[in-house]
CSV table of C-alpha atoms in Angstrom, one decimal:
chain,number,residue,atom,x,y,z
A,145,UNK,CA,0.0,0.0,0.0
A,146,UNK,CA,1.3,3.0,-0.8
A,147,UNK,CA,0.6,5.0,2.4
A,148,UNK,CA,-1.0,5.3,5.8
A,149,UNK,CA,-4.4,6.4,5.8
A,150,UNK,CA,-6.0,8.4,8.7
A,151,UNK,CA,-8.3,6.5,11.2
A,152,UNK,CA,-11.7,7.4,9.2
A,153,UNK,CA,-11.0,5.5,6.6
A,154,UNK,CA,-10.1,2.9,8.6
A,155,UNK,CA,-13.4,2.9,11.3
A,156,UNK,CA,-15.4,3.3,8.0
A,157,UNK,CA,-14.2,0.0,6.9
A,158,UNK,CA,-13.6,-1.1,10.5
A,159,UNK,CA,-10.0,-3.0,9.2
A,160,UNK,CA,-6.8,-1.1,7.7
A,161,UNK,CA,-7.7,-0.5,4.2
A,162,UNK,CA,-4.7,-3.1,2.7
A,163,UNK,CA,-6.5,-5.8,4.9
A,164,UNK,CA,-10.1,-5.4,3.4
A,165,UNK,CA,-12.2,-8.2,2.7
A,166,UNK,CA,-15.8,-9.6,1.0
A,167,UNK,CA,-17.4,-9.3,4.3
A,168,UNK,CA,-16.4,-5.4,4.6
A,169,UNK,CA,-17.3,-4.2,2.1
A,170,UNK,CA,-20.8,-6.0,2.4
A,171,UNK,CA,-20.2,-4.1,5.9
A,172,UNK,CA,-20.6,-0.5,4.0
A,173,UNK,CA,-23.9,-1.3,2.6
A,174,UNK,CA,-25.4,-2.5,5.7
A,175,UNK,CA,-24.6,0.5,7.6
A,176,UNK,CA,-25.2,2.7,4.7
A,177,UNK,CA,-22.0,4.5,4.2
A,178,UNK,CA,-21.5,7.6,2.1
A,179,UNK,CA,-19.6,9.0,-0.2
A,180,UNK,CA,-17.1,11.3,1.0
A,181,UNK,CA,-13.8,13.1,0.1
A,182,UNK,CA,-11.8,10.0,0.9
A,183,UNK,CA,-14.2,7.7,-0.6
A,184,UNK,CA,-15.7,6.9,-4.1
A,185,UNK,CA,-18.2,3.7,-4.9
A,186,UNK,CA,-18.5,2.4,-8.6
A,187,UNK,CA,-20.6,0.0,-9.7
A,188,UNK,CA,-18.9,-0.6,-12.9
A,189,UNK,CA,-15.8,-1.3,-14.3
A,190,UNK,CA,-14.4,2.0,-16.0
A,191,UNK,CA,-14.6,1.3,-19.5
A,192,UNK,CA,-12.1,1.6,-22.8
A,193,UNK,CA,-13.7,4.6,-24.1
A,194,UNK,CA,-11.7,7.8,-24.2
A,195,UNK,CA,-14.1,9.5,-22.0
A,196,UNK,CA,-14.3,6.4,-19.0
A,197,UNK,CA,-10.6,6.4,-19.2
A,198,UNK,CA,-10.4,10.3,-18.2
A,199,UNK,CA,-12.5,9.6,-15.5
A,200,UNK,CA,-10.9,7.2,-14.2
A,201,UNK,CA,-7.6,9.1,-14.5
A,202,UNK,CA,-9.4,12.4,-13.1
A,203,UNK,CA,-10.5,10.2,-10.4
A,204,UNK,CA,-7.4,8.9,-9.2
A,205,UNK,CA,-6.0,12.5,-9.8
A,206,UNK,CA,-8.8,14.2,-7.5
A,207,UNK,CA,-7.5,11.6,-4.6
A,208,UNK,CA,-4.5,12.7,-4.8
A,209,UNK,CA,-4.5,15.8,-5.2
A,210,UNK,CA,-6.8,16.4,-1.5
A,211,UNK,CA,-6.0,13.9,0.8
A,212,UNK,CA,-6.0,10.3,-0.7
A,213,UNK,CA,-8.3,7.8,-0.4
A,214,UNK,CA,-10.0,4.9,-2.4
A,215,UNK,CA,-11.8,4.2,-5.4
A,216,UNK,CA,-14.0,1.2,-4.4
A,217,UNK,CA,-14.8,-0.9,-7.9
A,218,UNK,CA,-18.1,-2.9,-7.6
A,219,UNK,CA,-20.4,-0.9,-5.2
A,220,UNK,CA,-23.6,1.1,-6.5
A,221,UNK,CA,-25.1,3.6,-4.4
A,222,UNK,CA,-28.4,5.4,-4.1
A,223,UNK,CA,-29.2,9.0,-5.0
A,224,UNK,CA,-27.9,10.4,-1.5
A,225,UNK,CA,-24.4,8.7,-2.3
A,226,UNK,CA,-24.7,5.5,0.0
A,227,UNK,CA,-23.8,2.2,-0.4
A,228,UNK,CA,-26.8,0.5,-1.4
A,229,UNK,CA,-25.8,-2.7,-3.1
A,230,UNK,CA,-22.4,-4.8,-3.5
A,231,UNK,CA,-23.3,-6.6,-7.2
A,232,UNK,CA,-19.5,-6.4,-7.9
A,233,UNK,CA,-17.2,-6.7,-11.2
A,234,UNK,CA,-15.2,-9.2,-12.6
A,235,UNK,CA,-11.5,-9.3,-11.5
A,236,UNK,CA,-8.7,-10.0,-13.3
A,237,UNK,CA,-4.7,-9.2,-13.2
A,238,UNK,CA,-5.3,-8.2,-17.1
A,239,UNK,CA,-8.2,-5.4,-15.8
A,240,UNK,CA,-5.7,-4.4,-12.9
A,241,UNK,CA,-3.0,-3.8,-15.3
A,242,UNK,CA,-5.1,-1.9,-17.5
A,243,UNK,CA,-6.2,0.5,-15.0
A,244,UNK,CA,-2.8,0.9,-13.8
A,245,UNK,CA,-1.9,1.9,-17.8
A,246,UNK,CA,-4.4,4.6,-18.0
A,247,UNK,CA,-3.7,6.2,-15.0
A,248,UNK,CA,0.1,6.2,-16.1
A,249,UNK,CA,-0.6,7.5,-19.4
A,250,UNK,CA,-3.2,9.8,-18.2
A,251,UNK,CA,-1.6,11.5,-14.8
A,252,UNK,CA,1.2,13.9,-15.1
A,253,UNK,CA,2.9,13.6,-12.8
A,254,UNK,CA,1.8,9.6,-11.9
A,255,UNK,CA,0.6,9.5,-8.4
A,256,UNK,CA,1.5,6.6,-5.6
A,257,UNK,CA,-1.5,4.2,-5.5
A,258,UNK,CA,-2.2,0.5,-5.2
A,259,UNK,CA,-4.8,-1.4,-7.0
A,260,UNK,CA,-6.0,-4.6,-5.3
A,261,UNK,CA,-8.5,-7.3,-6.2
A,262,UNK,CA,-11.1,-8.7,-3.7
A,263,UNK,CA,-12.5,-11.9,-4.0
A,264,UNK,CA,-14.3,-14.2,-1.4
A,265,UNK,CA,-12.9,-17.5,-0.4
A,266,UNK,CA,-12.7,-20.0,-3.1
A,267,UNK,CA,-14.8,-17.6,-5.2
A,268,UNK,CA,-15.1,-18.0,-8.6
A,269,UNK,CA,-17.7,-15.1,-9.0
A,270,UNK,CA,-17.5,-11.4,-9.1
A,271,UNK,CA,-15.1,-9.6,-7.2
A,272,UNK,CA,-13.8,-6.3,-6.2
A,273,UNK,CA,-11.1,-3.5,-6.6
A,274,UNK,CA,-9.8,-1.1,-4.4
A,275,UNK,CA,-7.6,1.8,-6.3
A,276,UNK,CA,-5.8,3.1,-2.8
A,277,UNK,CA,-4.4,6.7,-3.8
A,278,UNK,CA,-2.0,7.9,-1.2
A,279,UNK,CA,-2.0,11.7,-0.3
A,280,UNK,CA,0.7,13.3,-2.3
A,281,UNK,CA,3.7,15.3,-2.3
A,282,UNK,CA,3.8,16.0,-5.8
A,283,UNK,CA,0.3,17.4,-6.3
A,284,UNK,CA,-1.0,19.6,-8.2
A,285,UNK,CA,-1.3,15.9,-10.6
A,286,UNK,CA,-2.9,17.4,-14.1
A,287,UNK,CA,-5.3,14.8,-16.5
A,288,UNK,CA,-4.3,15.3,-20.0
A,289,UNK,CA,-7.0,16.3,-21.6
A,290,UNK,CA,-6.8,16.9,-25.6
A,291,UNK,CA,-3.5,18.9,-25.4
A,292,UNK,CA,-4.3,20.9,-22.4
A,293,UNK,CA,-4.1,20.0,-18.9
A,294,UNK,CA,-6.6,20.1,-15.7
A,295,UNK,CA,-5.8,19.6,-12.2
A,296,UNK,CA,-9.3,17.8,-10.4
A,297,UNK,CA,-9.7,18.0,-6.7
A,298,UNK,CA,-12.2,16.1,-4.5
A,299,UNK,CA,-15.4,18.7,-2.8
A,300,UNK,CA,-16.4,16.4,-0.6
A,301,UNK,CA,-18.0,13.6,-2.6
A,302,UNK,CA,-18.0,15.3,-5.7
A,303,UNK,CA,-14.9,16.7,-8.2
A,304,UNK,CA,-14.3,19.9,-9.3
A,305,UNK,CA,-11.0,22.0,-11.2
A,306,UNK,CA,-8.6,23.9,-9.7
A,307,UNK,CA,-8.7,27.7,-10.9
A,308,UNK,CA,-5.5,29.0,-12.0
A,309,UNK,CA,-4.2,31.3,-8.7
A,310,UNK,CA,-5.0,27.7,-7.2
A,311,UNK,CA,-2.8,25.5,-9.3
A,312,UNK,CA,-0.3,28.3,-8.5
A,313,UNK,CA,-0.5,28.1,-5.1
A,314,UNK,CA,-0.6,24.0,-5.3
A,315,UNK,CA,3.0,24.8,-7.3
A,316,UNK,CA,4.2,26.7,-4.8
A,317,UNK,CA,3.1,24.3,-1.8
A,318,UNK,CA,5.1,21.6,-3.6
A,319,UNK,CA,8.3,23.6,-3.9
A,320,UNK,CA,7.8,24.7,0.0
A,321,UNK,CA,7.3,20.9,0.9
A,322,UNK,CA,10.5,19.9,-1.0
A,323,UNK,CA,12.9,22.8,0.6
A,324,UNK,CA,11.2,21.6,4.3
A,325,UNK,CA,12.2,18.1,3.6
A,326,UNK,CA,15.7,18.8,2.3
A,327,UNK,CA,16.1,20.3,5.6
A,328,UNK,CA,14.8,18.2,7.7
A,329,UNK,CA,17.3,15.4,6.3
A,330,UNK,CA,19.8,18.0,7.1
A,331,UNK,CA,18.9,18.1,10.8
A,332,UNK,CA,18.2,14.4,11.0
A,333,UNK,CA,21.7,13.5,9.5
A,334,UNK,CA,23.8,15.8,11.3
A,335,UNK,CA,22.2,15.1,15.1
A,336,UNK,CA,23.1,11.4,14.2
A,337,UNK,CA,26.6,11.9,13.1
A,338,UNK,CA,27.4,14.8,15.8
A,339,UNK,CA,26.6,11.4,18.3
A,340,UNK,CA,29.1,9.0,16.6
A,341,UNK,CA,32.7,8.6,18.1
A,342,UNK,CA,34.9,10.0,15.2
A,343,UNK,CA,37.8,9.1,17.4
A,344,UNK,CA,37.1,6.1,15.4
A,345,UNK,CA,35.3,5.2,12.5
A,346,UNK,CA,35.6,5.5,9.5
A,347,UNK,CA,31.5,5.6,9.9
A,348,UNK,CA,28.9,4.5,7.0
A,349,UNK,CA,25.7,6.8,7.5
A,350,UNK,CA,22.3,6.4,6.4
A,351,UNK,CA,19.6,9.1,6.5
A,352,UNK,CA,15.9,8.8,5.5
A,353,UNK,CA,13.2,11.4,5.5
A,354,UNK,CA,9.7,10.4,4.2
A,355,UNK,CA,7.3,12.9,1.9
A,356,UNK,CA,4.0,11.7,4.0
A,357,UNK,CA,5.0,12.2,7.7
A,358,UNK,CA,4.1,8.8,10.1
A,359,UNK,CA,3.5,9.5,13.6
A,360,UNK,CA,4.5,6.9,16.0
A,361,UNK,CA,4.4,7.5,19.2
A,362,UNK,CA,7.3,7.2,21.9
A,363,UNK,CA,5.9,5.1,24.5
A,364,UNK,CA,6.5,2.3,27.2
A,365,UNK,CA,4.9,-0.3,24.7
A,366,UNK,CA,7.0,1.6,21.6
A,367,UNK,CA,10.4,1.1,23.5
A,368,UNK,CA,10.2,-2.2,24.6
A,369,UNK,CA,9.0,-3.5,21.1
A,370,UNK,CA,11.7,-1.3,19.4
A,371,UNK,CA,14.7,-3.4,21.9
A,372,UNK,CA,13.0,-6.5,21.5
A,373,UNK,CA,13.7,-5.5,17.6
A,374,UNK,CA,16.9,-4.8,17.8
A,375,UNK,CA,18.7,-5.3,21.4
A,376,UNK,CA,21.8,-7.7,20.7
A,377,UNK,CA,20.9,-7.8,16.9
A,378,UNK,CA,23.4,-7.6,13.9
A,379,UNK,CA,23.9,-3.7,12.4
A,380,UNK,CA,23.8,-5.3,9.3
A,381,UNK,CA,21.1,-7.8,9.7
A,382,UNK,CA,21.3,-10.2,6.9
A,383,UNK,CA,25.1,-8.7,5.9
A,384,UNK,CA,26.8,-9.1,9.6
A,385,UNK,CA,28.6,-6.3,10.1
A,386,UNK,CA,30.0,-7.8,13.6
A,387,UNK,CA,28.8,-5.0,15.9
A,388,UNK,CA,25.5,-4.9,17.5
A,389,UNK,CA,23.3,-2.5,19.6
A,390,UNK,CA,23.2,-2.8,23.0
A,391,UNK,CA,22.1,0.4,24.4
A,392,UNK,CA,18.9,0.8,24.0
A,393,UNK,CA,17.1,4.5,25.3
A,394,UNK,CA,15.0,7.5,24.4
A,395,UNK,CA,15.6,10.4,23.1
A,396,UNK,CA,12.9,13.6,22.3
A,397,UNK,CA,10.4,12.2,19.7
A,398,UNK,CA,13.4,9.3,18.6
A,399,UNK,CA,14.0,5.7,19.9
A,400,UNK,CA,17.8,5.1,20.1
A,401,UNK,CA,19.9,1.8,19.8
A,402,UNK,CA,23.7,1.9,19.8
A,403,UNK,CA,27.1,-0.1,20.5
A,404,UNK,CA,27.8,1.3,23.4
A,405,UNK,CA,27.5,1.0,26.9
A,406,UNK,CA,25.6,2.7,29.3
A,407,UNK,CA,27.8,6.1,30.5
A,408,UNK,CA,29.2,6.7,27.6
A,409,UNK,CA,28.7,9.9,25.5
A,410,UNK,CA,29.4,8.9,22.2
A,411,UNK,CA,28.0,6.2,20.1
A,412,UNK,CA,30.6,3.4,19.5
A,413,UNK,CA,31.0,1.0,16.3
A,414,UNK,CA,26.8,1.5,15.4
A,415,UNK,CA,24.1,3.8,15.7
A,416,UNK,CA,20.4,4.1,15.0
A,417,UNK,CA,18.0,6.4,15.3
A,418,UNK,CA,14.1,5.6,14.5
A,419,UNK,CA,12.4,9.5,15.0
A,420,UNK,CA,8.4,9.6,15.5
A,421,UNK,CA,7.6,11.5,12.3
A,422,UNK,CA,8.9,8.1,10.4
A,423,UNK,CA,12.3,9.9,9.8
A,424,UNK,CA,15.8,7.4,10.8
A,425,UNK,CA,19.3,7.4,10.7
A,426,UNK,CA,21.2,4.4,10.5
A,427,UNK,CA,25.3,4.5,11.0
A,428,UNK,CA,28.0,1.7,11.1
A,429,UNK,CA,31.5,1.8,11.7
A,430,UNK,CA,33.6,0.5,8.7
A,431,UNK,CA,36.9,-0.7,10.1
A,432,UNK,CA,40.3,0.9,8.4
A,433,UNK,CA,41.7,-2.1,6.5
A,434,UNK,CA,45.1,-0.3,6.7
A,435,UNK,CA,45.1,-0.4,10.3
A,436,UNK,CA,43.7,-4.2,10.8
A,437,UNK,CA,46.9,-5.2,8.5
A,438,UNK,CA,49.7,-3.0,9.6
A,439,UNK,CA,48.9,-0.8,13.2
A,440,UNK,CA,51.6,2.2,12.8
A,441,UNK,CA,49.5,3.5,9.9
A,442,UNK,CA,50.6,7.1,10.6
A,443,UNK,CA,50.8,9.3,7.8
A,444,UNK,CA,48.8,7.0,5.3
A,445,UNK,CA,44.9,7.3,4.6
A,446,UNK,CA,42.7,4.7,5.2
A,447,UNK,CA,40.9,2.5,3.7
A,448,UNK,CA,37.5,1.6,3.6
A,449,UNK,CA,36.6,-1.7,2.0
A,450,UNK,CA,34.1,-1.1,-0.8
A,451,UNK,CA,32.3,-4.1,0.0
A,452,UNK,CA,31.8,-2.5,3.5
A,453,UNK,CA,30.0,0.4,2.5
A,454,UNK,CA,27.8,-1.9,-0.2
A,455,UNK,CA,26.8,-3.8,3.1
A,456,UNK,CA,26.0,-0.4,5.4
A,457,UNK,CA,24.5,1.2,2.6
A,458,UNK,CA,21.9,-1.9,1.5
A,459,UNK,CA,21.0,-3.0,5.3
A,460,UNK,CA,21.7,0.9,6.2
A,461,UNK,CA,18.6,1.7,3.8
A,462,UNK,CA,16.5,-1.3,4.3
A,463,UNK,CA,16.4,-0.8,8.2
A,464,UNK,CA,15.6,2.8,8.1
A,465,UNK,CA,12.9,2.5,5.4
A,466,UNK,CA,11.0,-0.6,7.4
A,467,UNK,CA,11.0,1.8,10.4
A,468,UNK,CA,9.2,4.8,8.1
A,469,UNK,CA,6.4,2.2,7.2
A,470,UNK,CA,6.2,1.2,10.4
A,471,UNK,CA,6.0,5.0,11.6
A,472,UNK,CA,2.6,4.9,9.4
A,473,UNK,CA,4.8,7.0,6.7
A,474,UNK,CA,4.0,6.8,3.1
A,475,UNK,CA,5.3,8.1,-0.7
A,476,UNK,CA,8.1,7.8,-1.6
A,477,UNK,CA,12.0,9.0,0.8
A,478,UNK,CA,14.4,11.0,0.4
A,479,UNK,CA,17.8,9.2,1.3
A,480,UNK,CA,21.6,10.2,2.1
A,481,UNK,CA,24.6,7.8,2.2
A,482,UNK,CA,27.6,9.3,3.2
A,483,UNK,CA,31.2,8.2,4.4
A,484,UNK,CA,32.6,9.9,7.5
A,485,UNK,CA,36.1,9.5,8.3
A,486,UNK,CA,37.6,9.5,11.4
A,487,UNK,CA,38.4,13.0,13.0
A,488,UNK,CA,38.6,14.3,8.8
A,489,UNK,CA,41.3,11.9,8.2
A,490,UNK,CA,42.0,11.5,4.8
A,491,UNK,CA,40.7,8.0,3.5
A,492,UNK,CA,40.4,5.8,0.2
A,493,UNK,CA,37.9,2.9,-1.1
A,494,UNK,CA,39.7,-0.2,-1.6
A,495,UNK,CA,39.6,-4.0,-1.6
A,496,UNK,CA,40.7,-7.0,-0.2
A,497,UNK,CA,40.0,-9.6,-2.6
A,498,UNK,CA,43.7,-10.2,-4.0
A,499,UNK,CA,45.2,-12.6,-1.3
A,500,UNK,CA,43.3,-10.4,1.6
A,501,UNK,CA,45.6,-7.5,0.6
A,502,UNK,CA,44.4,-4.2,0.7
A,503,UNK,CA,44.7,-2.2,-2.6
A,504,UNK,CA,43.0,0.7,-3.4
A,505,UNK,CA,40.1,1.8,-6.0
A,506,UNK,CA,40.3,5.7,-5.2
A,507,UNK,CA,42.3,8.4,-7.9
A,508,UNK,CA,43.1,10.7,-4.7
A,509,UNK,CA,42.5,10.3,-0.8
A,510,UNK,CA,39.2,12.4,-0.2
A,511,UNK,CA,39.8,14.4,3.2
A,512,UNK,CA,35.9,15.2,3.6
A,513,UNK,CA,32.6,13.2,3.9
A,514,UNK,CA,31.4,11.9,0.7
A,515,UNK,CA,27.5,12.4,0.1
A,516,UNK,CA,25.3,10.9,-2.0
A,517,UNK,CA,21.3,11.3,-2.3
A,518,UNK,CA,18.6,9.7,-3.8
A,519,UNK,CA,14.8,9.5,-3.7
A,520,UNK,CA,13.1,5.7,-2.8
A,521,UNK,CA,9.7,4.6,-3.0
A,522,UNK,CA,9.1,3.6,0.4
A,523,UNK,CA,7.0,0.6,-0.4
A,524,UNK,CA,10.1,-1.0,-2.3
A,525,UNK,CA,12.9,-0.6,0.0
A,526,UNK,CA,11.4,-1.7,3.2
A,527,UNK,CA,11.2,-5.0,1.0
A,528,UNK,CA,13.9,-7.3,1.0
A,529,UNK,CA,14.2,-7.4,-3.2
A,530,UNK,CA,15.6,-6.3,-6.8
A,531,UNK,CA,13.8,-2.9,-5.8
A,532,UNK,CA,16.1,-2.2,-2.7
A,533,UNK,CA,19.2,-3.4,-4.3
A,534,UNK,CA,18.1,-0.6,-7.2
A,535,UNK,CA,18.0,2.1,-4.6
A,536,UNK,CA,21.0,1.1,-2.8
A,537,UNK,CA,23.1,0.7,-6.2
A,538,UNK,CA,22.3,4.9,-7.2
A,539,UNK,CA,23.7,5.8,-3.9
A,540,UNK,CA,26.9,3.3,-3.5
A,541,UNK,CA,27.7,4.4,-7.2
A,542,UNK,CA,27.7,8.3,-6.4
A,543,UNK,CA,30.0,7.9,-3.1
A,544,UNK,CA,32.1,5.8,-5.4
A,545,UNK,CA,32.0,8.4,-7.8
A,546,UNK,CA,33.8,10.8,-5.1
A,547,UNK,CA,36.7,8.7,-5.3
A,548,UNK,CA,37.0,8.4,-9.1
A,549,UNK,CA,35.4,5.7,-10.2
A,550,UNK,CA,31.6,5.2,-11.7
A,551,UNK,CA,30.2,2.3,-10.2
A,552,UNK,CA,31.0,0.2,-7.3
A,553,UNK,CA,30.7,-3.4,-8.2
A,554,UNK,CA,29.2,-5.5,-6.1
A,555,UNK,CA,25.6,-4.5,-6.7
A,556,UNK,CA,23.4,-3.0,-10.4
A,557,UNK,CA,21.3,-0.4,-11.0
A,558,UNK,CA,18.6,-3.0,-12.3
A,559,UNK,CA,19.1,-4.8,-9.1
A,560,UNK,CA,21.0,-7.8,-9.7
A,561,UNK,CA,24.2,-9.1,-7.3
A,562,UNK,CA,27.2,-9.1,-9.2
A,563,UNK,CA,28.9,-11.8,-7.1
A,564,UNK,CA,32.4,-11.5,-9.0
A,565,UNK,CA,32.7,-8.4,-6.4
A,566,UNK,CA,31.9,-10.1,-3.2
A,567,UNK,CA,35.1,-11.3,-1.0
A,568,UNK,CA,34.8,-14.5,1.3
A,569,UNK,CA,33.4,-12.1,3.9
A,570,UNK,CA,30.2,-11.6,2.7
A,571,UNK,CA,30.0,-13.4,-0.8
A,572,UNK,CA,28.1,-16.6,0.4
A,573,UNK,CA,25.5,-14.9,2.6
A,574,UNK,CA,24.4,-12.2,-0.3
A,575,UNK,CA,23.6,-15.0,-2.4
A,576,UNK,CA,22.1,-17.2,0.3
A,577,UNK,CA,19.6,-13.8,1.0
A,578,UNK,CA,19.4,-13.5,-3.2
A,579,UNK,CA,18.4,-16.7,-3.5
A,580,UNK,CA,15.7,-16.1,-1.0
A,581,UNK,CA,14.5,-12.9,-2.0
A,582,UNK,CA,14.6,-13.6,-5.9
A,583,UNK,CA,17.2,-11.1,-6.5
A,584,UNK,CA,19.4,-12.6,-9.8
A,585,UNK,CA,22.7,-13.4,-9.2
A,586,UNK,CA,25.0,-12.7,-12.1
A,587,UNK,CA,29.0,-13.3,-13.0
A,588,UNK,CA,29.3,-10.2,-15.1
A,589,UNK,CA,31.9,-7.8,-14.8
A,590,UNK,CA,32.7,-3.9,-15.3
């Protein structure tokens, strides 16, 4: 689904709206439910004319361009816009991926929405869809229309058309929304990494702000489910990293899980932070290969093993992105990777996969932290899949691209694991979580 809903929606259909059944929907016309701003009943199937796909793109459009909410396929209503009988339509994945097709074609830009088919145990008969639109960050959404453009919005159970000083101001409410999220993941990112022990290090940091806002609250219950998550667990979870958290507190609005010990000011070798709005940080230390092999390493930059920061970055973004759904936070993320060295020490990306020597990929030391940014759907990266290694292949490939080279390795931009790139360290367990996750494993090289 492709974002939290608010509670009416969910007391109107008495489950949340990605677990709706048969029986529920029979629920809304016993009790007579209306129509509303969040809501819209068909009894029919849009059809394949011109005109039924426009309204079916200027309904989807209207959705999200208010506040969300669902189209529900299969449900007539009476003339005061109640639920009055639940015939339903035939279902099929062909009809999903039609509708899906003409809202694409039809939306500029496309909105985040789900379309789901409902059928009753065993059934054979007719069915049900739900089209879920999720509030968006990107409205105004125009239908194309001819060669011209209009930008629907829902008045309570009805549509009409922005005027023009309205689409203007929806413009301008987008731009505003984008600048207040770029800094947010500024403040986010840097109260993480001003609590992370650069004594030592170098640290991989991940940062994650969501476009829809979740809002979980910090409480007994919260905390105790968030250490029972996470106390004595792995930083890098299906990638060990071989630290763990093991202090587990509060902070304002923010559960807190670190390395360290209890006393200590600084977070030691991990760090993550899980804020209420759905925002998280998630930091690990990535140990200076020049130092494990030769100790008096002063003078000479460090170096950070590439399949190190493939690791962070991958669990780094999958960790962070399952807390924002489970924050109630929706749409799609904007996400930073960056490389911290220790105390602005001047360090490399390299390798140990000749012999367990360390040799290095980098052009030049880099002195600073290298940053790179990209923007997830959250529905695909809190998923263990193709669709997560996609996101986390854009951001390993611009911090490699800091260090002079284009593309790290170990992980594609179309999401496949190029195992050729994976040491002894980690090589068996990324395909053992490929093989389970359906994410192709391929010898190809750069």
């Amino acid at each position: 689904m492709p974002a939290a809903f608010s509670s009416r929606l969910e007391s109107v259909f008495g489950v949340r709206i990605d677990q709706v059944e048969v029986n529920h929907i029979h629920g809304l016309v016993t009790n007579g439910v209306s129509e509303e701003f969040d809501l819209d009943f068909k009894r029919d199937l849009y059809g394949r004319s011109d005109a039924a796909k426009r309204e079916l793109a200027g309904d989807v459009a209207a959705l999200a361009n208010t506040a969300g909410g669902v189209i529900l396929i299969g449900v007539d209503e009476d003339d005061h816009a109640r639920a009055s009988a639940a015939p339903g339509v035939d279902v099929s994945d062909d009809e999903r991926a039609r509708m899906l097709q003409v809202v694409a074609a039809g939306v500029a830009p496309m909105p985040p929405l789900d379309i789901r088919a409902i059928v009753g145990p065993g059934s054979k008969g007719p069915g049900y869809f739900t089209i879920v639109v999720s509030r968006s960050t990107r409205a105004p959404h125009a239908v194309i229309v001819n060669d011209g453009y209009r930008f629907p919005v829902r008045n309570g159970a009805t549509t009409r058309y922005l005027s023009e000083p309205e689409i203007a101001a929806a413009y301008r409410a987008r731009h505003t929304g984008e600048v207040e999220r770029d800094e947010r993941l500024d403040v986010v990112d840097l109260e993480a990494r001003n609590k992370l022990n650069q004594a030592q290090g170098p640290w991989l940091v991940v940062s994650l702000v969501p476009d829809l806002p979740g809002a979980l609250e910090v409480t007994s219950a919260a905390h105790q489910e968030f250490s029972q998550r996470h106390q004595s667990k792995d930083a890098g979870m299906f990638l060990r990293m071989g630290v763990s958290y093991h202090r587990i507190r509060t902070g304002r609005r923010r559960l807190i899980a670190d390395g360290g010990v209890h006393g200590e000011d600084r977070a030691t070798y991990c760090l993550l932070e899980c804020h209420s709005d759905g925002c998280a940080v998630a930091a690990v230390e990535v140990l200076d290969w020049n130092t494990r092999r030769e100790p008096d390493t002063d003078g000479k930059p460090q170096l950070v093993l590439d399949e190190a920061v493939v690791a962070g970055v991958l669990t780094g973004l999958l960790r962070t992105a399952q807390h924002a759904v489970r924050a109630g936070a929706g749409g799609n993320a904007m996400v930073r990777a960056s490389v911290v060295p220790t105390n602005d020490h001047a360090y490399e990306i390299g390798h140990n996969r000749s012999f367990g020597l360390g040799d290095s990929r980098s052009s030049a030391p880099l002195g600073s932290v290298a940053i790179a940014e990209t923007v997830v759907a959250l529905a695909e990266a809190s998923v263990e899949g193709p669709e997560l290694v996609q996101s986390a292949a854009r951001l390993v490939d611009e911090l490699g691209q800091s260090f002079g080279f284009p593309e790290m390795g170990q992980i594609s931009r179309d999401g496949q694991i190029r195992i050729r790139y994976w040491g002894r360290t980690w090589a068996d367990a990324i395909k053992a979580w490929a093989d389970r996750c359906d994410v192709t494993v391929t010898t190809e090289t750069l």
